[in-house]
């Protein structure tokens, strides 16, 4: 049996916004699965001494545009997923693979690409990161049996609607019903146009389609009016997403609106990367800091919006630190020089926390982030 014990933890952030802090100072992972949180004693195994730092669930980026493997044609960049691992990301959810060179737009081609992306990332985790890909781009001509076939091959995502060929809300709503009836999660692009071929989408479209999530409500990159976000909250059951590749001020405004309404369980965080603004390895941490600092959201709850809320929407067994969950953790701290004294304090004042370690399925994959400043505290890893 393979046992990893993280000891001497200052704060355990659970990822569950109902109870965002878990008391105690240690976490035990056995054969990749969390078996104890808070108060284990006398456990034998490999020890990571967190030195009083904060431990949170591995971050789950709700909005990524991968293609195949760890390369993005969007910015001609190799290793972008590995770079995000160094920003604390352990799970990525595809919002579509529109950057695929020569992307087919006929039903057979769309299905083939979606199934290929899904199976490719199922067989290969770049640098250990769990990439849930194969998000079908809706194109005219797809019929219900196509969704049944894709679902039977493991596909569970519809790419953000609005950036592909289906633009008519009635057609989008019909395909959304088919997809959801086969267990898929559906995102609608909202706000201004992102790339040539995409359009401007407001609350009326989202209300007609009734998706599972209104993508980048703070803009991708241009934001909706806040009144449209309010309409989406009132007239749909959709989650609302804020992303790094959006409007910074609107990220705070959307988070504050959800907080005021007592609906932070509907807030999910992503990056929308790679994008025109680049690859953002620290995009999750930075967006969490906007939600906490500009939206005045409890920073431990902001962590939950980037972990447990995303996992819950997609039915993933990660994103929360609790027995039975996959052993995906980030050890984080105040960055050296910050006016804050720990990771949550850093988020609260708008600083990007230091990533001091990343663990996936109980395996230590990052011992020092190459992308964040160093932590204030000393974290000791096994030799
Ligand atoms: Zn978009």
PDB file of C-alpha atoms in Angstrom, residues 51-300:
ATOM      1  CA  UNK A  51       5.259  23.821   7.569  1.00  0.00           C
ATOM      2  CA  UNK A  52       2.020  25.582   8.508  1.00  0.00           C
ATOM      3  CA  UNK A  53       1.019  26.334   4.894  1.00  0.00           C
ATOM      4  CA  UNK A  54      -2.516  26.034   3.494  1.00  0.00           C
ATOM      5  CA  UNK A  55      -3.757  22.954   1.648  1.00  0.00           C
ATOM      6  CA  UNK A  56      -6.629  23.201  -0.834  1.00  0.00           C
ATOM      7  CA  UNK A  57      -8.051  20.824  -3.448  1.00  0.00           C
ATOM      8  CA  UNK A  58      -6.317  20.705  -6.831  1.00  0.00           C
ATOM      9  CA  UNK A  59      -7.834  23.471  -8.962  1.00  0.00           C
ATOM     10  CA  UNK A  60     -10.439  22.471 -11.581  1.00  0.00           C
ATOM     11  CA  UNK A  61     -10.361  24.848 -14.554  1.00  0.00           C
ATOM     12  CA  UNK A  62     -13.916  24.891 -15.900  1.00  0.00           C
ATOM     13  CA  UNK A  63     -13.016  26.471 -19.239  1.00  0.00           C
ATOM     14  CA  UNK A  64     -10.074  25.296 -21.350  1.00  0.00           C
ATOM     15  CA  UNK A  65      -9.652  25.009 -25.122  1.00  0.00           C
ATOM     16  CA  UNK A  66      -7.207  22.138 -25.657  1.00  0.00           C
ATOM     17  CA  UNK A  67      -6.627  20.368 -28.979  1.00  0.00           C
ATOM     18  CA  UNK A  68      -4.624  17.124 -28.698  1.00  0.00           C
ATOM     19  CA  UNK A  69      -1.764  16.599 -26.254  1.00  0.00           C
ATOM     20  CA  UNK A  70       0.136  19.394 -24.549  1.00  0.00           C
ATOM     21  CA  UNK A  71       0.292  21.781 -27.507  1.00  0.00           C
ATOM     22  CA  UNK A  72      -1.918  24.730 -28.414  1.00  0.00           C
ATOM     23  CA  UNK A  73      -2.014  26.025 -31.986  1.00  0.00           C
ATOM     24  CA  UNK A  74      -3.759  29.161 -30.632  1.00  0.00           C
ATOM     25  CA  UNK A  75      -0.436  30.539 -29.396  1.00  0.00           C
ATOM     26  CA  UNK A  76       1.913  27.959 -30.979  1.00  0.00           C
ATOM     27  CA  UNK A  77       2.896  26.885 -27.481  1.00  0.00           C
ATOM     28  CA  UNK A  78       4.121  23.532 -26.247  1.00  0.00           C
ATOM     29  CA  UNK A  79       3.710  22.565 -22.590  1.00  0.00           C
ATOM     30  CA  UNK A  80       0.844  24.876 -21.644  1.00  0.00           C
ATOM     31  CA  UNK A  81      -0.865  22.182 -19.570  1.00  0.00           C
ATOM     32  CA  UNK A  82       2.344  21.463 -17.652  1.00  0.00           C
ATOM     33  CA  UNK A  83       2.685  25.188 -17.025  1.00  0.00           C
ATOM     34  CA  UNK A  84      -0.852  25.311 -15.587  1.00  0.00           C
ATOM     35  CA  UNK A  85       0.006  22.361 -13.304  1.00  0.00           C
ATOM     36  CA  UNK A  86       2.605  24.719 -11.813  1.00  0.00           C
ATOM     37  CA  UNK A  87      -0.289  27.125 -11.189  1.00  0.00           C
ATOM     38  CA  UNK A  88      -2.110  24.509  -9.108  1.00  0.00           C
ATOM     39  CA  UNK A  89      -4.392  23.107 -11.835  1.00  0.00           C
ATOM     40  CA  UNK A  90      -5.003  19.356 -11.559  1.00  0.00           C
ATOM     41  CA  UNK A  91      -8.194  19.054 -13.649  1.00  0.00           C
ATOM     42  CA  UNK A  92      -9.201  20.818 -16.867  1.00  0.00           C
ATOM     43  CA  UNK A  93     -12.633  20.781 -18.492  1.00  0.00           C
ATOM     44  CA  UNK A  94     -12.798  21.445 -22.212  1.00  0.00           C
ATOM     45  CA  UNK A  95     -15.223  24.076 -23.474  1.00  0.00           C
ATOM     46  CA  UNK A  96     -14.538  22.873 -27.007  1.00  0.00           C
ATOM     47  CA  UNK A  97     -11.585  22.192 -29.265  1.00  0.00           C
ATOM     48  CA  UNK A  98     -12.185  25.032 -31.782  1.00  0.00           C
ATOM     49  CA  UNK A  99      -8.473  25.663 -32.301  1.00  0.00           C
ATOM     50  CA  UNK A 100      -7.993  22.315 -34.081  1.00  0.00           C
ATOM     51  CA  UNK A 101      -6.397  23.174 -37.424  1.00  0.00           C
ATOM     52  CA  UNK A 102      -8.846  22.509 -40.255  1.00  0.00           C
ATOM     53  CA  UNK A 103     -11.632  21.695 -37.809  1.00  0.00           C
ATOM     54  CA  UNK A 104     -14.381  19.783 -39.643  1.00  0.00           C
ATOM     55  CA  UNK A 105     -17.887  21.259 -39.531  1.00  0.00           C
ATOM     56  CA  UNK A 106     -19.940  18.402 -40.981  1.00  0.00           C
ATOM     57  CA  UNK A 107     -21.710  16.035 -38.548  1.00  0.00           C
ATOM     58  CA  UNK A 108     -19.411  13.045 -39.200  1.00  0.00           C
ATOM     59  CA  UNK A 109     -16.274  15.164 -38.811  1.00  0.00           C
ATOM     60  CA  UNK A 110     -17.519  16.915 -35.677  1.00  0.00           C
ATOM     61  CA  UNK A 111     -18.374  13.594 -34.046  1.00  0.00           C
ATOM     62  CA  UNK A 112     -15.040  12.051 -34.987  1.00  0.00           C
ATOM     63  CA  UNK A 113     -13.069  15.014 -33.631  1.00  0.00           C
ATOM     64  CA  UNK A 114     -15.043  15.023 -30.372  1.00  0.00           C
ATOM     65  CA  UNK A 115     -14.589  11.301 -29.776  1.00  0.00           C
ATOM     66  CA  UNK A 116     -10.893  11.538 -30.705  1.00  0.00           C
ATOM     67  CA  UNK A 117     -10.271  14.394 -28.246  1.00  0.00           C
ATOM     68  CA  UNK A 118     -12.148  12.572 -25.496  1.00  0.00           C
ATOM     69  CA  UNK A 119     -10.306   9.292 -25.968  1.00  0.00           C
ATOM     70  CA  UNK A 120      -6.912  10.870 -26.534  1.00  0.00           C
ATOM     71  CA  UNK A 121      -7.009  12.761 -23.229  1.00  0.00           C
ATOM     72  CA  UNK A 122      -8.489   9.739 -21.443  1.00  0.00           C
ATOM     73  CA  UNK A 123      -5.455   7.693 -22.554  1.00  0.00           C
ATOM     74  CA  UNK A 124      -2.890  10.404 -21.830  1.00  0.00           C
ATOM     75  CA  UNK A 125      -2.729  12.872 -18.980  1.00  0.00           C
ATOM     76  CA  UNK A 126      -0.215  15.561 -19.920  1.00  0.00           C
ATOM     77  CA  UNK A 127       2.159  15.945 -16.926  1.00  0.00           C
ATOM     78  CA  UNK A 128      -0.437  14.105 -14.832  1.00  0.00           C
ATOM     79  CA  UNK A 129      -3.216  16.689 -15.319  1.00  0.00           C
ATOM     80  CA  UNK A 130      -6.717  15.225 -15.721  1.00  0.00           C
ATOM     81  CA  UNK A 131      -8.100  16.734 -18.929  1.00  0.00           C
ATOM     82  CA  UNK A 132     -11.785  16.077 -19.548  1.00  0.00           C
ATOM     83  CA  UNK A 133     -11.994  16.866 -23.261  1.00  0.00           C
ATOM     84  CA  UNK A 134     -14.082  16.039 -26.280  1.00  0.00           C
ATOM     85  CA  UNK A 135     -16.680  18.807 -26.144  1.00  0.00           C
ATOM     86  CA  UNK A 136     -18.845  18.665 -29.233  1.00  0.00           C
ATOM     87  CA  UNK A 137     -19.064  21.876 -31.259  1.00  0.00           C
ATOM     88  CA  UNK A 138     -22.691  22.104 -32.368  1.00  0.00           C
ATOM     89  CA  UNK A 139     -23.062  22.203 -36.150  1.00  0.00           C
ATOM     90  CA  UNK A 140     -26.228  22.072 -38.261  1.00  0.00           C
ATOM     91  CA  UNK A 141     -27.153  18.531 -39.259  1.00  0.00           C
ATOM     92  CA  UNK A 142     -26.397  16.806 -35.952  1.00  0.00           C
ATOM     93  CA  UNK A 143     -29.347  14.594 -34.935  1.00  0.00           C
ATOM     94  CA  UNK A 144     -30.283  12.906 -31.667  1.00  0.00           C
ATOM     95  CA  UNK A 145     -28.659   9.592 -32.617  1.00  0.00           C
ATOM     96  CA  UNK A 146     -25.342  11.466 -33.008  1.00  0.00           C
ATOM     97  CA  UNK A 147     -25.540  12.564 -29.357  1.00  0.00           C
ATOM     98  CA  UNK A 148     -26.452   8.999 -28.343  1.00  0.00           C
ATOM     99  CA  UNK A 149     -23.446   7.658 -30.238  1.00  0.00           C
ATOM    100  CA  UNK A 150     -21.033  10.222 -28.741  1.00  0.00           C
ATOM    101  CA  UNK A 151     -22.373   9.586 -25.229  1.00  0.00           C
ATOM    102  CA  UNK A 152     -21.923   5.836 -25.688  1.00  0.00           C
ATOM    103  CA  UNK A 153     -18.264   6.542 -26.566  1.00  0.00           C
ATOM    104  CA  UNK A 154     -17.821   8.461 -23.294  1.00  0.00           C
ATOM    105  CA  UNK A 155     -18.386  12.055 -24.464  1.00  0.00           C
ATOM    106  CA  UNK A 156     -20.011  14.186 -21.753  1.00  0.00           C
ATOM    107  CA  UNK A 157     -19.535  17.778 -22.868  1.00  0.00           C
ATOM    108  CA  UNK A 158     -21.041  20.234 -25.337  1.00  0.00           C
ATOM    109  CA  UNK A 159     -18.667  23.041 -26.312  1.00  0.00           C
ATOM    110  CA  UNK A 160     -19.771  26.579 -25.564  1.00  0.00           C
ATOM    111  CA  UNK A 161     -22.660  27.271 -27.905  1.00  0.00           C
ATOM    112  CA  UNK A 162     -22.241  30.375 -30.018  1.00  0.00           C
ATOM    113  CA  UNK A 163     -18.710  29.801 -31.317  1.00  0.00           C
ATOM    114  CA  UNK A 164     -19.717  27.137 -33.863  1.00  0.00           C
ATOM    115  CA  UNK A 165     -22.276  26.815 -36.641  1.00  0.00           C
ATOM    116  CA  UNK A 166     -25.473  26.551 -34.605  1.00  0.00           C
ATOM    117  CA  UNK A 167     -26.584  30.146 -33.907  1.00  0.00           C
ATOM    118  CA  UNK A 168     -30.362  29.831 -33.877  1.00  0.00           C
ATOM    119  CA  UNK A 169     -31.671  29.589 -30.295  1.00  0.00           C
ATOM    120  CA  UNK A 170     -34.411  27.080 -31.182  1.00  0.00           C
ATOM    121  CA  UNK A 171     -31.916  24.766 -32.895  1.00  0.00           C
ATOM    122  CA  UNK A 172     -29.453  25.202 -29.997  1.00  0.00           C
ATOM    123  CA  UNK A 173     -32.207  24.433 -27.484  1.00  0.00           C
ATOM    124  CA  UNK A 174     -33.219  21.252 -29.348  1.00  0.00           C
ATOM    125  CA  UNK A 175     -29.622  19.971 -29.434  1.00  0.00           C
ATOM    126  CA  UNK A 176     -29.176  20.930 -25.769  1.00  0.00           C
ATOM    127  CA  UNK A 177     -32.212  18.800 -24.821  1.00  0.00           C
ATOM    128  CA  UNK A 178     -30.762  15.843 -26.777  1.00  0.00           C
ATOM    129  CA  UNK A 179     -27.316  16.296 -25.195  1.00  0.00           C
ATOM    130  CA  UNK A 180     -28.644  16.649 -21.648  1.00  0.00           C
ATOM    131  CA  UNK A 181     -30.881  13.597 -22.081  1.00  0.00           C
ATOM    132  CA  UNK A 182     -27.668  11.659 -22.801  1.00  0.00           C
ATOM    133  CA  UNK A 183     -25.954  12.987 -19.667  1.00  0.00           C
ATOM    134  CA  UNK A 184     -23.897  15.755 -21.280  1.00  0.00           C
ATOM    135  CA  UNK A 185     -23.151  19.139 -19.711  1.00  0.00           C
ATOM    136  CA  UNK A 186     -23.848  22.132 -21.936  1.00  0.00           C
ATOM    137  CA  UNK A 187     -22.217  25.566 -21.882  1.00  0.00           C
ATOM    138  CA  UNK A 188     -23.380  28.688 -23.683  1.00  0.00           C
ATOM    139  CA  UNK A 189     -20.883  31.404 -24.624  1.00  0.00           C
ATOM    140  CA  UNK A 190     -22.120  34.743 -23.306  1.00  0.00           C
ATOM    141  CA  UNK A 191     -21.089  38.330 -23.903  1.00  0.00           C
ATOM    142  CA  UNK A 192     -19.286  39.775 -26.872  1.00  0.00           C
ATOM    143  CA  UNK A 193     -17.696  38.005 -29.809  1.00  0.00           C
ATOM    144  CA  UNK A 194     -14.436  36.207 -28.975  1.00  0.00           C
ATOM    145  CA  UNK A 195     -12.986  35.162 -32.323  1.00  0.00           C
ATOM    146  CA  UNK A 196     -14.107  35.663 -35.915  1.00  0.00           C
ATOM    147  CA  UNK A 197     -17.152  33.424 -36.398  1.00  0.00           C
ATOM    148  CA  UNK A 198     -18.494  33.890 -32.873  1.00  0.00           C
ATOM    149  CA  UNK A 199     -21.324  36.278 -32.045  1.00  0.00           C
ATOM    150  CA  UNK A 200     -22.779  38.464 -29.343  1.00  0.00           C
ATOM    151  CA  UNK A 201     -24.951  36.462 -26.942  1.00  0.00           C
ATOM    152  CA  UNK A 202     -27.130  37.889 -24.189  1.00  0.00           C
ATOM    153  CA  UNK A 203     -29.506  36.613 -21.535  1.00  0.00           C
ATOM    154  CA  UNK A 204     -32.389  36.055 -23.992  1.00  0.00           C
ATOM    155  CA  UNK A 205     -30.396  33.350 -25.815  1.00  0.00           C
ATOM    156  CA  UNK A 206     -29.339  31.676 -22.543  1.00  0.00           C
ATOM    157  CA  UNK A 207     -32.938  31.669 -21.278  1.00  0.00           C
ATOM    158  CA  UNK A 208     -34.136  30.028 -24.518  1.00  0.00           C
ATOM    159  CA  UNK A 209     -31.423  27.355 -24.474  1.00  0.00           C
ATOM    160  CA  UNK A 210     -31.411  26.557 -20.703  1.00  0.00           C
ATOM    161  CA  UNK A 211     -27.809  25.263 -20.571  1.00  0.00           C
ATOM    162  CA  UNK A 212     -25.968  23.895 -17.521  1.00  0.00           C
ATOM    163  CA  UNK A 213     -23.615  26.856 -17.405  1.00  0.00           C
ATOM    164  CA  UNK A 214     -23.487  30.389 -18.762  1.00  0.00           C
ATOM    165  CA  UNK A 215     -19.859  30.607 -19.860  1.00  0.00           C
ATOM    166  CA  UNK A 216     -17.691  33.567 -18.921  1.00  0.00           C
ATOM    167  CA  UNK A 217     -20.419  35.857 -17.569  1.00  0.00           C
ATOM    168  CA  UNK A 218     -17.632  38.401 -16.983  1.00  0.00           C
ATOM    169  CA  UNK A 219     -16.799  38.393 -20.673  1.00  0.00           C
ATOM    170  CA  UNK A 220     -14.976  36.222 -23.104  1.00  0.00           C
ATOM    171  CA  UNK A 221     -13.528  38.746 -23.407  1.00  0.00           C
ATOM    172  CA  UNK A 222     -16.294  41.432 -23.465  1.00  0.00           C
ATOM    173  CA  UNK A 223     -18.778  41.305 -20.591  1.00  0.00           C
ATOM    174  CA  UNK A 224     -22.575  41.155 -20.568  1.00  0.00           C
ATOM    175  CA  UNK A 225     -24.453  43.896 -18.722  1.00  0.00           C
ATOM    176  CA  UNK A 226     -24.861  42.805 -15.090  1.00  0.00           C
ATOM    177  CA  UNK A 227     -28.643  42.969 -15.558  1.00  0.00           C
ATOM    178  CA  UNK A 228     -28.312  40.115 -18.103  1.00  0.00           C
ATOM    179  CA  UNK A 229     -26.485  38.019 -15.500  1.00  0.00           C
ATOM    180  CA  UNK A 230     -29.338  38.731 -13.102  1.00  0.00           C
ATOM    181  CA  UNK A 231     -31.856  37.566 -15.721  1.00  0.00           C
ATOM    182  CA  UNK A 232     -29.881  34.337 -16.233  1.00  0.00           C
ATOM    183  CA  UNK A 233     -29.924  33.745 -12.473  1.00  0.00           C
ATOM    184  CA  UNK A 234     -33.661  34.432 -12.286  1.00  0.00           C
ATOM    185  CA  UNK A 235     -34.835  32.553 -15.363  1.00  0.00           C
ATOM    186  CA  UNK A 236     -32.531  29.528 -15.605  1.00  0.00           C
ATOM    187  CA  UNK A 237     -30.932  26.978 -13.282  1.00  0.00           C
ATOM    188  CA  UNK A 238     -27.569  27.448 -15.000  1.00  0.00           C
ATOM    189  CA  UNK A 239     -24.308  27.948 -13.183  1.00  0.00           C
ATOM    190  CA  UNK A 240     -22.552  31.204 -13.938  1.00  0.00           C
ATOM    191  CA  UNK A 241     -18.884  31.210 -14.811  1.00  0.00           C
ATOM    192  CA  UNK A 242     -16.196  33.852 -14.430  1.00  0.00           C
ATOM    193  CA  UNK A 243     -12.911  33.468 -16.291  1.00  0.00           C
ATOM    194  CA  UNK A 244      -9.445  34.962 -16.461  1.00  0.00           C
ATOM    195  CA  UNK A 245      -9.831  35.828 -20.142  1.00  0.00           C
ATOM    196  CA  UNK A 246     -12.619  38.277 -19.306  1.00  0.00           C
ATOM    197  CA  UNK A 247     -13.367  41.649 -17.835  1.00  0.00           C
ATOM    198  CA  UNK A 248     -11.669  42.014 -14.438  1.00  0.00           C
ATOM    199  CA  UNK A 249     -14.170  44.472 -12.955  1.00  0.00           C
ATOM    200  CA  UNK A 250     -17.117  42.370 -14.126  1.00  0.00           C
ATOM    201  CA  UNK A 251     -15.572  39.292 -12.438  1.00  0.00           C
ATOM    202  CA  UNK A 252     -15.880  41.101  -9.117  1.00  0.00           C
ATOM    203  CA  UNK A 253     -19.369  42.402  -9.931  1.00  0.00           C
ATOM    204  CA  UNK A 254     -20.698  38.940 -10.920  1.00  0.00           C
ATOM    205  CA  UNK A 255     -19.192  37.361  -7.792  1.00  0.00           C
ATOM    206  CA  UNK A 256     -20.672  40.098  -5.582  1.00  0.00           C
ATOM    207  CA  UNK A 257     -24.095  39.631  -7.226  1.00  0.00           C
ATOM    208  CA  UNK A 258     -24.067  35.878  -6.526  1.00  0.00           C
ATOM    209  CA  UNK A 259     -22.876  36.543  -2.987  1.00  0.00           C
ATOM    210  CA  UNK A 260     -25.682  39.053  -2.347  1.00  0.00           C
ATOM    211  CA  UNK A 261     -28.240  36.567  -3.673  1.00  0.00           C
ATOM    212  CA  UNK A 262     -26.831  33.758  -1.511  1.00  0.00           C
ATOM    213  CA  UNK A 263     -26.138  31.722  -4.671  1.00  0.00           C
ATOM    214  CA  UNK A 264     -22.366  31.228  -4.635  1.00  0.00           C
ATOM    215  CA  UNK A 265     -22.982  27.502  -5.173  1.00  0.00           C
ATOM    216  CA  UNK A 266     -23.783  28.532  -8.774  1.00  0.00           C
ATOM    217  CA  UNK A 267     -20.431  30.266  -9.350  1.00  0.00           C
ATOM    218  CA  UNK A 268     -17.713  28.348 -11.209  1.00  0.00           C
ATOM    219  CA  UNK A 269     -14.258  29.595 -12.185  1.00  0.00           C
ATOM    220  CA  UNK A 270     -12.222  28.922 -15.333  1.00  0.00           C
ATOM    221  CA  UNK A 271      -9.557  30.548 -17.456  1.00  0.00           C
ATOM    222  CA  UNK A 272     -10.859  30.323 -21.086  1.00  0.00           C
ATOM    223  CA  UNK A 273      -7.269  29.604 -22.012  1.00  0.00           C
ATOM    224  CA  UNK A 274      -5.499  29.327 -24.439  1.00  0.00           C
ATOM    225  CA  UNK A 275      -6.996  32.485 -25.886  1.00  0.00           C
ATOM    226  CA  UNK A 276      -6.136  35.658 -27.705  1.00  0.00           C
ATOM    227  CA  UNK A 277      -4.769  36.933 -24.411  1.00  0.00           C
ATOM    228  CA  UNK A 278      -2.443  33.956 -24.237  1.00  0.00           C
ATOM    229  CA  UNK A 279      -1.883  30.937 -22.028  1.00  0.00           C
ATOM    230  CA  UNK A 280      -2.389  31.802 -18.374  1.00  0.00           C
ATOM    231  CA  UNK A 281      -0.695  29.311 -16.042  1.00  0.00           C
ATOM    232  CA  UNK A 282      -1.779  31.328 -12.986  1.00  0.00           C
ATOM    233  CA  UNK A 283      -5.177  32.218 -14.430  1.00  0.00           C
ATOM    234  CA  UNK A 284      -7.156  30.144 -11.930  1.00  0.00           C
ATOM    235  CA  UNK A 285      -5.373  31.631  -8.898  1.00  0.00           C
ATOM    236  CA  UNK A 286      -5.684  35.146 -10.301  1.00  0.00           C
ATOM    237  CA  UNK A 287      -9.407  34.778 -11.040  1.00  0.00           C
ATOM    238  CA  UNK A 288      -9.929  33.390  -7.521  1.00  0.00           C
ATOM    239  CA  UNK A 289      -8.170  36.492  -6.189  1.00  0.00           C
ATOM    240  CA  UNK A 290     -10.495  38.764  -8.236  1.00  0.00           C
ATOM    241  CA  UNK A 291     -13.555  36.952  -6.881  1.00  0.00           C
ATOM    242  CA  UNK A 292     -12.238  37.254  -3.311  1.00  0.00           C
ATOM    243  CA  UNK A 293     -10.784  40.762  -3.435  1.00  0.00           C
ATOM    244  CA  UNK A 294     -13.092  42.602  -5.885  1.00  0.00           C
ATOM    245  CA  UNK A 295     -16.236  40.549  -5.161  1.00  0.00           C
ATOM    246  CA  UNK A 296     -15.643  40.499  -1.389  1.00  0.00           C
ATOM    247  CA  UNK A 297     -16.214  36.735  -1.343  1.00  0.00           C
ATOM    248  CA  UNK A 298     -14.718  34.738   1.552  1.00  0.00           C
ATOM    249  CA  UNK A 299     -11.442  33.480   0.017  1.00  0.00           C
ATOM    250  CA  UNK A 300     -12.098  29.902   1.187  1.00  0.00           C
TER     251      UNK A 300
END
